[in-house]
mmCIF file of C-alpha atoms and ligand atoms in Angstrom:
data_model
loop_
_atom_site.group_PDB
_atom_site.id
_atom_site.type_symbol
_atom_site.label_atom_id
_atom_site.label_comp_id
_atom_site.label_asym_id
_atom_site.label_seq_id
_atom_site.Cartn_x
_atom_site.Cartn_y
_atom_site.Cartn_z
ATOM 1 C CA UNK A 1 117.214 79.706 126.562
ATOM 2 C CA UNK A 2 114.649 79.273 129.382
ATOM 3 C CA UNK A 3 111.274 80.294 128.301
ATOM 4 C CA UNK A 4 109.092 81.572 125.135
ATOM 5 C CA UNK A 5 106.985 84.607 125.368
ATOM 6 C CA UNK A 6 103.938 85.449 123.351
ATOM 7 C CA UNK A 7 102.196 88.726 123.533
ATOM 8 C CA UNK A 8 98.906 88.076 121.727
ATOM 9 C CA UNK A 9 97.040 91.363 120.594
ATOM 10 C CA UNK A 10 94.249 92.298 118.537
ATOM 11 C CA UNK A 11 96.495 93.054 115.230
ATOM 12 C CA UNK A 12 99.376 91.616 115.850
ATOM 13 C CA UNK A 13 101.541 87.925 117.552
ATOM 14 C CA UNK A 14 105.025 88.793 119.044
ATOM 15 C CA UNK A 15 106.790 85.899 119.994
ATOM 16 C CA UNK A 16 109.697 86.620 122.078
ATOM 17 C CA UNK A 17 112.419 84.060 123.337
ATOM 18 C CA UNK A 18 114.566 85.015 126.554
ATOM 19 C CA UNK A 19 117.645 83.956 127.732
ATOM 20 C CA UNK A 20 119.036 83.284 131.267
ATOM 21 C CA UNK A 21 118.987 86.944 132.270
ATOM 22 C CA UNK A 22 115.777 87.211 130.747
ATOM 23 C CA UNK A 23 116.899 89.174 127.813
ATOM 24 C CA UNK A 24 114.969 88.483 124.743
ATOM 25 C CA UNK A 25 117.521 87.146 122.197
ATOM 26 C CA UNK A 26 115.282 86.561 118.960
ATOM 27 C CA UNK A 27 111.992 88.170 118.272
ATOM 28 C CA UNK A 28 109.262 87.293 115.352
ATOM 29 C CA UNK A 29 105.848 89.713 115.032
ATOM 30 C CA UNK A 30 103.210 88.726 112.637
ATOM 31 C CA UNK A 31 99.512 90.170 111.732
ATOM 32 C CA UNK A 32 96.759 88.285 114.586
ATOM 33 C CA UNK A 33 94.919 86.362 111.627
ATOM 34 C CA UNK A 34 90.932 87.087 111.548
ATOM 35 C CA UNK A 35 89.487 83.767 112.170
ATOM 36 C CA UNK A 36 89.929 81.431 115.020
ATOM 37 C CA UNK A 37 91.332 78.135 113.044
ATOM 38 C CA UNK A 38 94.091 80.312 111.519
ATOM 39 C CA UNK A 39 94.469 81.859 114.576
ATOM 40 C CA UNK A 40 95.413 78.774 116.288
ATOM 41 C CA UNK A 41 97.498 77.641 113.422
ATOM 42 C CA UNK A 42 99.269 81.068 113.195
ATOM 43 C CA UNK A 43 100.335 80.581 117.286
ATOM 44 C CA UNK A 44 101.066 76.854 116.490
ATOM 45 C CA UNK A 45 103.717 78.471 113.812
ATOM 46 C CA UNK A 46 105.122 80.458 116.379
ATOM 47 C CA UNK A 47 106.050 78.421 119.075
ATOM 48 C CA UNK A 48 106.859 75.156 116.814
ATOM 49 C CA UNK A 49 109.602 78.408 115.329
ATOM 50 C CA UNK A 50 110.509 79.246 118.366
ATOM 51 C CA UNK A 51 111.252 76.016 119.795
ATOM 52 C CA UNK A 52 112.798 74.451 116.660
ATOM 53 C CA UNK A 53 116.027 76.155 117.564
ATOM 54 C CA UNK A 54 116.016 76.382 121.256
ATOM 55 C CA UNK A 55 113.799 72.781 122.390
ATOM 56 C CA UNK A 56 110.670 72.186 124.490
ATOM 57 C CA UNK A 57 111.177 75.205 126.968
ATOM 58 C CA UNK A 58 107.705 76.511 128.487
ATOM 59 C CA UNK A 59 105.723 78.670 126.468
ATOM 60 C CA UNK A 60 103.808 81.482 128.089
ATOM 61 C CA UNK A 61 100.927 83.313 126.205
ATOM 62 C CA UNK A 62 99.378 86.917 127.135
ATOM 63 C CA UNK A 63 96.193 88.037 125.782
ATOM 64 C CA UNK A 64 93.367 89.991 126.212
ATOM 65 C CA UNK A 65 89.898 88.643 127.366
ATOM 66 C CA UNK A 66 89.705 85.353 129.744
ATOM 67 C CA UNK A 67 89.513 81.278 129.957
ATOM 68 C CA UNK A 68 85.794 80.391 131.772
ATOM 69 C CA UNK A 69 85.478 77.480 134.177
ATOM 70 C CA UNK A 70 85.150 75.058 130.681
ATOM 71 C CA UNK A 71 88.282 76.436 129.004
ATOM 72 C CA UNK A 72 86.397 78.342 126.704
ATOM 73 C CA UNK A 73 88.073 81.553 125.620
ATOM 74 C CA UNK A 74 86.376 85.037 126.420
ATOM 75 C CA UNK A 75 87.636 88.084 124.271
ATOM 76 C CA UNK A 76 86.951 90.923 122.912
ATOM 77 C CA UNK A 77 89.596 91.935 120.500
ATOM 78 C CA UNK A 78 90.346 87.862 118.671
ATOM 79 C CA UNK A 79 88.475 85.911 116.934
ATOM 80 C CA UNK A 80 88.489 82.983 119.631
ATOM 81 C CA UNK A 81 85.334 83.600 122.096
ATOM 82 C CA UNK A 82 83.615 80.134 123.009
ATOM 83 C CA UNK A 83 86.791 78.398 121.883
ATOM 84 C CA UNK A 84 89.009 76.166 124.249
ATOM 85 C CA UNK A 85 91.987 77.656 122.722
ATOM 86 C CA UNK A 86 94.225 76.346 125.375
ATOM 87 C CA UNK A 87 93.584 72.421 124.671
ATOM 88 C CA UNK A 88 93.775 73.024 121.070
ATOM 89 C CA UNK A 89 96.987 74.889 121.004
ATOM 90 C CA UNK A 90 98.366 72.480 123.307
ATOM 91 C CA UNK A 91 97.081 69.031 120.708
ATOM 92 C CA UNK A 92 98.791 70.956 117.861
ATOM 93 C CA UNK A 93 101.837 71.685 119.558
ATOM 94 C CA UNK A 94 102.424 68.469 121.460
ATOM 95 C CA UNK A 95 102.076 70.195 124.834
ATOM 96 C CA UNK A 96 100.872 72.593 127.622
ATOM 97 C CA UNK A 97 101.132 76.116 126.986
ATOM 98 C CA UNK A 98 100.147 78.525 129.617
ATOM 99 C CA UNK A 99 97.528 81.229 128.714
ATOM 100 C CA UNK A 100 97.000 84.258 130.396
ATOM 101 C CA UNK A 101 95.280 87.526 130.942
ATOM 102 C CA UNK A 102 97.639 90.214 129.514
ATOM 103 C CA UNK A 103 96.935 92.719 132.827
ATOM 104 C CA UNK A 104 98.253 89.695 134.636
ATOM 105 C CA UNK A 105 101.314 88.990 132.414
ATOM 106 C CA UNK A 106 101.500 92.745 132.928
ATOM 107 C CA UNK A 107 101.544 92.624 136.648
ATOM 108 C CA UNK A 108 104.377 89.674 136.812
ATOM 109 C CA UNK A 109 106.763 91.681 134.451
ATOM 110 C CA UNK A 110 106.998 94.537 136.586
ATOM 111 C CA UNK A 111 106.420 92.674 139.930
ATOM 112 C CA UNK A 112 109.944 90.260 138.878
ATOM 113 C CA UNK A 113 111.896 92.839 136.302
ATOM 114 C CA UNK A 114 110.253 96.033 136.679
ATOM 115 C CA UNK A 115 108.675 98.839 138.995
ATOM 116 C CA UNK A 116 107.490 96.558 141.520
ATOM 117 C CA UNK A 117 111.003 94.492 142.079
ATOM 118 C CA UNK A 118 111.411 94.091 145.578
ATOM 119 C CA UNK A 119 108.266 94.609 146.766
ATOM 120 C CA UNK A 120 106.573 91.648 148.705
ATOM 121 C CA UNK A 121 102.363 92.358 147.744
ATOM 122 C CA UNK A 122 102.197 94.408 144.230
ATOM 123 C CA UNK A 123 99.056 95.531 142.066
ATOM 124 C CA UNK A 124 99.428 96.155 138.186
ATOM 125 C CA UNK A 125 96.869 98.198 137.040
ATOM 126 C CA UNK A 126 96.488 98.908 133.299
ATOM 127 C CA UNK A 127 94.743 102.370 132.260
ATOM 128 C CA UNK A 128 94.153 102.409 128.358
ATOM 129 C CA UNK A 129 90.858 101.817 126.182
ATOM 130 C CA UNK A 130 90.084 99.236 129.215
ATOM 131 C CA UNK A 131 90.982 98.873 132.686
ATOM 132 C CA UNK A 132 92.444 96.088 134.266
ATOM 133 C CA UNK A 133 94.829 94.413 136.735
ATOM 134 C CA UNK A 134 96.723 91.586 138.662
ATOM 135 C CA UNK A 135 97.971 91.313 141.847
ATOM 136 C CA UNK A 136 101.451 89.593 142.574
ATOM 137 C CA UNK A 137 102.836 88.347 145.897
ATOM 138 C CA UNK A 138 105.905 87.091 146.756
ATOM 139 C CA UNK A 139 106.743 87.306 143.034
ATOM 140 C CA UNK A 140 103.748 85.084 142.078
ATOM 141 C CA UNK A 141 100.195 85.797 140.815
ATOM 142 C CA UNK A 142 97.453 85.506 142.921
ATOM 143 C CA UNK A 143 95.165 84.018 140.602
ATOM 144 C CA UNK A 144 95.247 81.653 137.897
ATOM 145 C CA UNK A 145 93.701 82.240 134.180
ATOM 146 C CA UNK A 146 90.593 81.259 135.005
ATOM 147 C CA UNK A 147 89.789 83.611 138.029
ATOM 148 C CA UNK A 148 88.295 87.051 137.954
ATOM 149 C CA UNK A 149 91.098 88.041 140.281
ATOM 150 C CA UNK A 150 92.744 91.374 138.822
ATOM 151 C CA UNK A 151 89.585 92.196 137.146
ATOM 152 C CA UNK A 152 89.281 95.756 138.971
ATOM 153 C CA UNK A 153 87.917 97.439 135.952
ATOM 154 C CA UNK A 154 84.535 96.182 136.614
ATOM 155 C CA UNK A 155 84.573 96.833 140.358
ATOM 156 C CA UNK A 156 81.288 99.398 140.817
ATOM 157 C CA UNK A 157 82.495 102.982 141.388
ATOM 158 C CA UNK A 158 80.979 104.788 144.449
ATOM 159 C CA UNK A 159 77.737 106.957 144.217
ATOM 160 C CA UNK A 160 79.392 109.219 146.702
ATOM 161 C CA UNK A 161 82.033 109.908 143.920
ATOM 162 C CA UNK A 162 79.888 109.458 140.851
ATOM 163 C CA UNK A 163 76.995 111.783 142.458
ATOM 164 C CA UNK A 164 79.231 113.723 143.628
ATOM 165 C CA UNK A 165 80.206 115.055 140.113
ATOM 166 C CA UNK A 166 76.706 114.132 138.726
ATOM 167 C CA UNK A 167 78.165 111.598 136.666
ATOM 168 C CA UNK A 168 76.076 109.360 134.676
ATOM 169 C CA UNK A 169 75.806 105.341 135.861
ATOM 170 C CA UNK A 170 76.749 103.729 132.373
ATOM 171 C CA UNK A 171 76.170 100.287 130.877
ATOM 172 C CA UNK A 172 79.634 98.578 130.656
ATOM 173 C CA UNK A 173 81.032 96.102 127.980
ATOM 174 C CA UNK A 174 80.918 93.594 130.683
ATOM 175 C CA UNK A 175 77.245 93.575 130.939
ATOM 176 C CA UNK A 176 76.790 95.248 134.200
ATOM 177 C CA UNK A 177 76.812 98.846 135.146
ATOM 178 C CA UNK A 178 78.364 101.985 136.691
ATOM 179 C CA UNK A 179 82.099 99.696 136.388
ATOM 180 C CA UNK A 180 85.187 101.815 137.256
ATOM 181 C CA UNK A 181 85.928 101.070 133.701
ATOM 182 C CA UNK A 182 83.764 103.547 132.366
ATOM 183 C CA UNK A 183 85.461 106.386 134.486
ATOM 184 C CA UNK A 184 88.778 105.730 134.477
ATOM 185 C CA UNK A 185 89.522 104.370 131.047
ATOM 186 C CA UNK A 186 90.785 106.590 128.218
ATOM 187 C CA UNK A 187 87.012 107.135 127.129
ATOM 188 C CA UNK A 188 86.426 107.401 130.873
ATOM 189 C CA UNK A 189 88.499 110.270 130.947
ATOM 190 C CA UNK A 190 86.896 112.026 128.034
ATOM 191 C CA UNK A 191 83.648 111.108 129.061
ATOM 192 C CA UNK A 192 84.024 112.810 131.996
ATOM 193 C CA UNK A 193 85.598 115.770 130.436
ATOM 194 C CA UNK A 194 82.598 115.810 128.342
ATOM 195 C CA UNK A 195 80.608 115.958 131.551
ATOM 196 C CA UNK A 196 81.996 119.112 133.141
ATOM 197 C CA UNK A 197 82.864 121.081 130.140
ATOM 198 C CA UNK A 198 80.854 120.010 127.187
ATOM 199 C CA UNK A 199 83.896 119.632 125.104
ATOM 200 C CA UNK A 200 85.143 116.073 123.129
ATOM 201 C CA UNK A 201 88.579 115.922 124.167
ATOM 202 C CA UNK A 202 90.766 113.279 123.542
ATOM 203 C CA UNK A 203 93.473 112.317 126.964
ATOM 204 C CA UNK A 204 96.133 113.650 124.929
ATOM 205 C CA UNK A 205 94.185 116.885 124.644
ATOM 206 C CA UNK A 206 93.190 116.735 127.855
ATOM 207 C CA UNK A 207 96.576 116.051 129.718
ATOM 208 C CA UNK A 208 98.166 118.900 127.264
ATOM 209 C CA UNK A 209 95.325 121.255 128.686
ATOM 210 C CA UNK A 210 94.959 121.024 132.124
ATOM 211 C CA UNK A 211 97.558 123.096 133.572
ATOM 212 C CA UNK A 212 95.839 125.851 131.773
ATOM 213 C CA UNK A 213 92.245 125.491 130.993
ATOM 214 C CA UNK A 214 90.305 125.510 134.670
ATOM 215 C CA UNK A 215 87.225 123.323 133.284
ATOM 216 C CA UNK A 216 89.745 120.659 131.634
ATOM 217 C CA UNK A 217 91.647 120.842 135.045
ATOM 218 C CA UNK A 218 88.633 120.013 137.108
ATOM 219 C CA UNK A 219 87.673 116.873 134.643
ATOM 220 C CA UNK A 220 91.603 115.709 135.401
ATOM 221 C CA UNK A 221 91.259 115.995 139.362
ATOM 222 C CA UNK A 222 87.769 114.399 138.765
ATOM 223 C CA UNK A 223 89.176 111.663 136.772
ATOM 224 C CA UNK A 224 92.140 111.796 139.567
ATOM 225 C CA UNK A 225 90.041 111.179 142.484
ATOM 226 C CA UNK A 226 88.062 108.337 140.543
ATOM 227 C CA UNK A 227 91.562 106.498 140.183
ATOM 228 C CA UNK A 228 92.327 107.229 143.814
ATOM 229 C CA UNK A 229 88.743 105.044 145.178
ATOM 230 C CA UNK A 230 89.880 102.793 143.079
ATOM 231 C CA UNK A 231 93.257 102.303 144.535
ATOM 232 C CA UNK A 232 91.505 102.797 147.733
ATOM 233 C CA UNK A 233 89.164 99.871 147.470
ATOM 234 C CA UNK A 234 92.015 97.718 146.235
ATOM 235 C CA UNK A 235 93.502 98.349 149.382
ATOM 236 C CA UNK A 236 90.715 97.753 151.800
ATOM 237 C CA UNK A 237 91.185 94.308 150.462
ATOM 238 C CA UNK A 238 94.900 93.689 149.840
ATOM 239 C CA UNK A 239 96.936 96.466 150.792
ATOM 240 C CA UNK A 240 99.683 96.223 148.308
ATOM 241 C CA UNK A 241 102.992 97.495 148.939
ATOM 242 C CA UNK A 242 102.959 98.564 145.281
ATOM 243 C CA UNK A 243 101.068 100.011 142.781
ATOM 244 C CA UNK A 244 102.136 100.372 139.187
ATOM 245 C CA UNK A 245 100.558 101.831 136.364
ATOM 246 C CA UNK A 246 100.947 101.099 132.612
ATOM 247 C CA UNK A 247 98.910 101.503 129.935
ATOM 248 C CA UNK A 248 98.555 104.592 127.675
ATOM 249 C CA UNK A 249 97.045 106.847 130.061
ATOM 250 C CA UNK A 250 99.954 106.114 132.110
ATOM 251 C CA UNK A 251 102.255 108.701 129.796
ATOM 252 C CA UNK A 252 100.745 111.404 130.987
ATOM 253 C CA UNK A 253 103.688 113.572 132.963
ATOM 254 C CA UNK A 254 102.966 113.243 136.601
ATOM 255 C CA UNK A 255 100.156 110.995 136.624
ATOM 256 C CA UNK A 256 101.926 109.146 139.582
ATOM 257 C CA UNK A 257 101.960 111.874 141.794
ATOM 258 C CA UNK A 258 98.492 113.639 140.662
ATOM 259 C CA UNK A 259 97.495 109.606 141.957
ATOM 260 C CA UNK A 260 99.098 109.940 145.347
ATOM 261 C CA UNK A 261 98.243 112.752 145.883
ATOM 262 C CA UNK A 262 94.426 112.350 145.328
ATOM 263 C CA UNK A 263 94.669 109.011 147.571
ATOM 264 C CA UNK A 264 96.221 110.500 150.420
ATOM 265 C CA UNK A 265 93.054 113.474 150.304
ATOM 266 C CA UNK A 266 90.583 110.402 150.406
ATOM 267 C CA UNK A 267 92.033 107.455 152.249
ATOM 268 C CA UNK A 268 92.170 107.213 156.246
ATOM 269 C CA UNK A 269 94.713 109.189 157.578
ATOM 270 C CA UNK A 270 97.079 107.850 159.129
ATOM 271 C CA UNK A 271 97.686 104.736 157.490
ATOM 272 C CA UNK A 272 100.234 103.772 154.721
ATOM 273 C CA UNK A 273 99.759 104.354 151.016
ATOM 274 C CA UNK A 274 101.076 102.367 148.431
ATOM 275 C CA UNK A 275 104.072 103.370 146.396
ATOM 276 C CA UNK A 276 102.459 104.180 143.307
ATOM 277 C CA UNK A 277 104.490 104.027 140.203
ATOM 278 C CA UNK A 278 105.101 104.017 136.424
ATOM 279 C CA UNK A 279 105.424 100.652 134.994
ATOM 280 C CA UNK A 280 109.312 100.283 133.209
ATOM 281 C CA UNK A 281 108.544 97.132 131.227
ATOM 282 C CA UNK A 282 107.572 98.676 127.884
ATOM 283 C CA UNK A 283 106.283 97.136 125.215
ATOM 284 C CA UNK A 284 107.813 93.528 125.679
ATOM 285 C CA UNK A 285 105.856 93.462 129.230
ATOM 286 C CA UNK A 286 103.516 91.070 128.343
ATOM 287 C CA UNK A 287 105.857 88.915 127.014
ATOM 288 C CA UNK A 288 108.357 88.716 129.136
ATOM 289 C CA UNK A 289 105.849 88.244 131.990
ATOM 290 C CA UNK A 290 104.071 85.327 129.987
ATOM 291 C CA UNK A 291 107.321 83.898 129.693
ATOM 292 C CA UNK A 292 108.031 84.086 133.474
ATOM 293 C CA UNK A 293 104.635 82.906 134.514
ATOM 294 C CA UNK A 294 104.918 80.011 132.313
ATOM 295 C CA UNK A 295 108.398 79.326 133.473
ATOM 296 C CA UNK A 296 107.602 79.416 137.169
ATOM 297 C CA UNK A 297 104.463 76.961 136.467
ATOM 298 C CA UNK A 298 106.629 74.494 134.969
ATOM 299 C CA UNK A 299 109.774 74.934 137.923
ATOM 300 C CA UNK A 300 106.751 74.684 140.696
ATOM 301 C CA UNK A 301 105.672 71.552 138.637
ATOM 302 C CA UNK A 302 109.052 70.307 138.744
ATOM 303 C CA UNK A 303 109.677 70.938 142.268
ATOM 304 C CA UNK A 304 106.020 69.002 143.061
ATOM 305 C CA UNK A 305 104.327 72.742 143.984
ATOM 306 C CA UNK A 306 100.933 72.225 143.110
ATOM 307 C CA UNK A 307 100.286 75.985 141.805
ATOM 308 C CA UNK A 308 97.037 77.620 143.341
ATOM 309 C CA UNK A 309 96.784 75.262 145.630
ATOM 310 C CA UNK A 310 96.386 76.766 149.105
ATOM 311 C CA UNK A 311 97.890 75.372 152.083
ATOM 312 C CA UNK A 312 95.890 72.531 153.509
ATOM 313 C CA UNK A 313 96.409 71.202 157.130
ATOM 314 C CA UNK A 314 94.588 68.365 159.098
ATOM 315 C CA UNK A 315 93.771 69.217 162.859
ATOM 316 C CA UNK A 316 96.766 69.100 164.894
ATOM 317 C CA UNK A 317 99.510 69.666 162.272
ATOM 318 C CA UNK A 318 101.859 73.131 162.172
ATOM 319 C CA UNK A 319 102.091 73.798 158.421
ATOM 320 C CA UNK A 320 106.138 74.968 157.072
ATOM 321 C CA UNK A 321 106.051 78.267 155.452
HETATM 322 ZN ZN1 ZN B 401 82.277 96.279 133.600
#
């Protein structure tokens, strides 16, 4: 066994243990507990079960929300906000444990074992009741937990979209306004549909619609175009090879191409576009790339690769690789 995933969500703890070929060979799922101390003590349980048969192997955690510059826990969905869960999971269990953002556990699955494999510079991008991301190059995240970095959800939308479609500038959970987030999310999408045709749809309503109904169809190519700025300011910046898409909204049949398409209208022409695809992972994603992540931090560690830290040179000196 090489490495113990845990894909923390908002009802329930899946530990997952992999193997050599990364194959999860024993599973456990109980309820997420409602306060923080048996929180901790129910993720304590887990790993000290997990490792009891297999040893001290690295332990990788995935969870919503993120770890501020004091350690301190910032969540919406678990009791744990203001907490430095980290340092007390890691006195109660003897050891480090890595804890990360589960859009960035998301983007190293399918980076190493999923859509993205083989691709050097690849962006995960979740679309569900939130919006988030990663970004993975040369099979490693960019940023560590405590970085904004993949956090393209709150990324302004444009006022030449957003007017455009005479969209309302909203207040977003994140305490600023006008975030992609509140466009391109599952509300987003209703919310816009709401917009244009004065209807509460649901996206399941609205991607079974919108081959047929022409005001339901315009709040999809809205929603569509929204996406595509998105992926367009992404890469301004990075200029992934890859894009891949999970989360709910990504179900919808032919959201992959609907995305292309709408990026190649609005980027320059003439330049590349991103392969933009469907993530393959499933629902042990975020374990499995917890379990990698924390795997590769304790190889790098091994090896003496300080991670995150970015190659230094004096004056004078040619730096290898
Ligand atoms: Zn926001």
């Amino acid at each position: 066994m090489v490495a113990i995933g845990i894909d923390l969500g908002g009802t329930k703890i899946e530990t997952q243990i992999f193997d050599e070929n990364w194959d999860i060979v024993e599973k456990c799922r109980v309820s997420t507990p409602k306060t923080y101390a048996d929180l901790v003590r129910a993720l304590a349980d887990q790993i000290n079960w997990a490792r009891a048969g297999v040893g001290d192997i690295p332990v990788g955690i995935g969870a919503a929300g993120l770890i501020d510059q004091n350690g301190c826990a910032l969540t919406a969905n678990l009791p744990a906000t203001g907490h430095p869960i980290e340092a007390d999971l890691a006195s109660l269990v003897g050891g480090p444990v890595s804890y990360l953002n589960d859009c960035r556990t998301f983007t190293m699955s399918e980076a190493i074992f999923g859509a993205g494999r083989g691709y050097h510079s690849v962006v995960g991008l979740i679309l569900g009741t939130g919006v988030g991301g990663g970004i993975a190059i040369n099979s490693k995240l960019l940023s560590d937990p405590r970085s904004l970095g993949g956090e393209v959800g709150h990324i302004a939308a444009p006022a030449n979209v957003i007017f455009a479609h005479n969209l309302e500038i909203l207040p977003c959970g994140c305490g600023r306004s006008g975030c992609y987030e509140s466009y391109v999310s599952g509300p987003g999408l209703s919310r816009i549909c709401k917009a244009i045709t004065g209807r509460d749809l649901s996206p399941q309503d609205i991607a079974a619609a919108y081959h047929s109904d022409p005001g339901v169809e315009k709040s999809w190519m809205i929603w569509c175009e929204i996406v595509a700025e998105l992926l367009i300011s992404i890469s301004f910046s990075v200029d992934p090879d890859a894009v891949i898409i999970g989360g709910g909204l990504s179900k919808i049949a032919g959201i992959d191409q609907f995305i292309t398409q709408a990026f190649i209208r609005r980027s320059l022409p003439g330049f590349r576009i991103p392969d933009i695809k469907i993530a393959q992972g499933g629902d042990s994603s975020g374990g499995r790339g917890a379990a990698f992540a924390a795997w590769q931090q304790n190889r790098d560690e091994e090896n003496g690769v300080i991670a995150h830290e970015p190659h230094l040179k004096k004056w004078g000196q040619t730096v290898e690789n």
